[in-house]
Every structure is written in structure tokens, then in C-alpha cells.
Amino acid sequence: RRAAARGCALRAKARGIVADAGSYAPANTVERIAVLGLGSPPTAVTAGGRSLDFSWTDARVLIVRQPGLAVADEWEVAFSF
């Protein structure tokens, strides 16, 4: 993978394309998060200090819908039990 990435960077540089690491900021957001393997449903789910809507299925799957988290950002989701 590294060789392929380096080759891509070299081809871009040869064409005068300069990569600016971190400058691309897509507007895409996470649609849903599914968590498997929990023993019981959480009492709360939060991200960035705000409460998130979630559901618990009969198959013991936690679904967090529309968390509003940007795909390109770093984020953390916390579960309270």
C-alpha cells in the first residue's frame, strides 16, 4: 500500500499537483452506528456533549441514528449504563 501511495504522490507531483494534507473537508455525515454484542441497552448515548437518539432491537443491536458526526472529523461516542 505504501508503494502505491508513494507512486500516486509522485505522479501527482510530476503533474504539478500539490497535496495539502488535511485541507479536504467533505460535508458527509455518519448516517447510523450499529453496535453488536452489548449485554444490555445503555441508558444514554452521547457525542460531543450532546445526547443522541438510539434504539435497541430484539436481536440485541444498539442503533444510533443520524448522530450528525462528520465523516472526516475525529469523534467519540460514549455509552452510559
PDB file of C-alpha atoms in Angstrom:
ATOM      1  CA  ARG A   1       0.000   0.000   0.000  1.00  0.00           C
ATOM      2  CA  ARG A   2       2.766   2.412   0.860  1.00  0.00           C
ATOM      3  CA  ALA A   3       4.432   1.874  -2.505  1.00  0.00           C
ATOM      4  CA  ALA A   4       1.142   2.515  -4.289  1.00  0.00           C
ATOM      5  CA  ALA A   5       0.506   5.664  -2.260  1.00  0.00           C
ATOM      6  CA  ARG A   6       4.042   6.888  -2.877  1.00  0.00           C
ATOM      7  CA  GLY A   7       3.664   6.184  -6.596  1.00  0.00           C
ATOM      8  CA  CYS A   8       0.417   8.164  -6.651  1.00  0.00           C
ATOM      9  CA  ALA A   9       2.087  11.075  -4.849  1.00  0.00           C
ATOM     10  CA  LEU A  10       4.993  11.040  -7.300  1.00  0.00           C
ATOM     11  CA  ARG A  11       2.654  11.062 -10.314  1.00  0.00           C
ATOM     12  CA  ALA A  12       0.679  13.949  -8.804  1.00  0.00           C
ATOM     13  CA  LYS A  13       3.876  15.904  -8.124  1.00  0.00           C
ATOM     14  CA  ALA A  14       5.074  15.307 -11.707  1.00  0.00           C
ATOM     15  CA  ARG A  15       1.833  16.886 -12.930  1.00  0.00           C
ATOM     16  CA  GLY A  16       2.231  19.890 -10.647  1.00  0.00           C
ATOM     17  CA  ILE A  17      -0.459  18.799  -8.199  1.00  0.00           C
ATOM     18  CA  VAL A  18       0.441  19.665  -4.635  1.00  0.00           C
ATOM     19  CA  ALA A  19      -1.332  17.811  -1.845  1.00  0.00           C
ATOM     20  CA  ASP A  20      -2.206  19.885   1.191  1.00  0.00           C
ATOM     21  CA  ALA A  21      -2.765  17.337   3.949  1.00  0.00           C
ATOM     22  CA  GLY A  22      -5.923  17.992   5.903  1.00  0.00           C
ATOM     23  CA  SER A  23      -7.389  20.612   3.591  1.00  0.00           C
ATOM     24  CA  TYR A  24     -10.141  18.402   2.175  1.00  0.00           C
ATOM     25  CA  ALA A  25     -13.217  18.652   4.363  1.00  0.00           C
ATOM     26  CA  PRO A  26     -16.172  16.698   2.942  1.00  0.00           C
ATOM     27  CA  ALA A  27     -19.615  17.508   4.278  1.00  0.00           C
ATOM     28  CA  ASN A  28     -20.610  13.829   4.585  1.00  0.00           C
ATOM     29  CA  THR A  29     -22.025  12.772   7.937  1.00  0.00           C
ATOM     30  CA  VAL A  30     -22.489   9.396   9.601  1.00  0.00           C
ATOM     31  CA  GLU A  31     -25.974   8.042   8.900  1.00  0.00           C
ATOM     32  CA  ARG A  32     -26.094   5.424  11.641  1.00  0.00           C
ATOM     33  CA  ILE A  33     -23.960   3.458  14.032  1.00  0.00           C
ATOM     34  CA  ALA A  34     -24.783  -0.172  14.842  1.00  0.00           C
ATOM     35  CA  VAL A  35     -23.221  -1.779  17.903  1.00  0.00           C
ATOM     36  CA  LEU A  36     -23.363  -5.550  18.369  1.00  0.00           C
ATOM     37  CA  GLY A  37     -22.515  -7.624  21.412  1.00  0.00           C
ATOM     38  CA  LEU A  38     -23.745  -5.449  24.252  1.00  0.00           C
ATOM     39  CA  GLY A  39     -25.306  -7.323  27.156  1.00  0.00           C
ATOM     40  CA  SER A  40     -27.932  -4.680  27.819  1.00  0.00           C
ATOM     41  CA  PRO A  41     -29.080  -1.388  26.328  1.00  0.00           C
ATOM     42  CA  PRO A  42     -27.379   1.790  27.511  1.00  0.00           C
ATOM     43  CA  THR A  43     -29.293   4.421  29.446  1.00  0.00           C
ATOM     44  CA  ALA A  44     -27.734   7.220  27.374  1.00  0.00           C
ATOM     45  CA  VAL A  45     -25.606   7.733  24.252  1.00  0.00           C
ATOM     46  CA  THR A  46     -23.682  10.984  23.798  1.00  0.00           C
ATOM     47  CA  ALA A  47     -21.212  12.554  21.386  1.00  0.00           C
ATOM     48  CA  GLY A  48     -19.572  15.941  21.681  1.00  0.00           C
ATOM     49  CA  GLY A  49     -21.516  16.690  24.855  1.00  0.00           C
ATOM     50  CA  ARG A  50     -24.927  16.194  23.269  1.00  0.00           C
ATOM     51  CA  SER A  51     -27.429  13.397  23.695  1.00  0.00           C
ATOM     52  CA  LEU A  52     -28.071  11.104  20.717  1.00  0.00           C
ATOM     53  CA  ASP A  53     -31.248   9.201  19.845  1.00  0.00           C
ATOM     54  CA  PHE A  54     -30.864   5.434  19.866  1.00  0.00           C
ATOM     55  CA  SER A  55     -32.906   2.250  19.764  1.00  0.00           C
ATOM     56  CA  TRP A  56     -32.381  -1.292  20.993  1.00  0.00           C
ATOM     57  CA  THR A  57     -33.579  -4.200  18.861  1.00  0.00           C
ATOM     58  CA  ASP A  58     -34.863  -7.645  19.855  1.00  0.00           C
ATOM     59  CA  ALA A  59     -31.649  -9.022  18.341  1.00  0.00           C
ATOM     60  CA  ARG A  60     -29.673  -7.006  20.954  1.00  0.00           C
ATOM     61  CA  VAL A  61     -28.342  -4.464  18.479  1.00  0.00           C
ATOM     62  CA  LEU A  62     -27.937  -0.845  19.502  1.00  0.00           C
ATOM     63  CA  ILE A  63     -28.741   1.553  16.646  1.00  0.00           C
ATOM     64  CA  VAL A  64     -27.761   5.226  16.837  1.00  0.00           C
ATOM     65  CA  ARG A  65     -29.489   7.077  14.002  1.00  0.00           C
ATOM     66  CA  GLN A  66     -28.427  10.402  12.494  1.00  0.00           C
ATOM     67  CA  PRO A  67     -25.711  11.233  15.048  1.00  0.00           C
ATOM     68  CA  GLY A  68     -24.674  14.255  12.951  1.00  0.00           C
ATOM     69  CA  LEU A  69     -20.985  13.363  13.089  1.00  0.00           C
ATOM     70  CA  ALA A  70     -18.793  14.469  10.196  1.00  0.00           C
ATOM     71  CA  VAL A  71     -17.122  11.513   8.492  1.00  0.00           C
ATOM     72  CA  ALA A  72     -13.822  13.401   8.149  1.00  0.00           C
ATOM     73  CA  ASP A  73     -13.668  14.556  11.796  1.00  0.00           C
ATOM     74  CA  GLU A  74     -12.392  12.764  14.863  1.00  0.00           C
ATOM     75  CA  TRP A  75     -15.226  11.960  17.223  1.00  0.00           C
ATOM     76  CA  GLU A  76     -16.087   9.770  20.151  1.00  0.00           C
ATOM     77  CA  VAL A  77     -19.408   8.239  21.137  1.00  0.00           C
ATOM     78  CA  ALA A  78     -19.970   7.478  24.836  1.00  0.00           C
ATOM     79  CA  PHE A  79     -22.395   4.905  26.204  1.00  0.00           C
ATOM     80  CA  SER A  80     -23.736   5.123  29.765  1.00  0.00           C
ATOM     81  CA  PHE A  81     -25.069   2.015  31.509  1.00  0.00           C
TER      82      PHE A  81
END
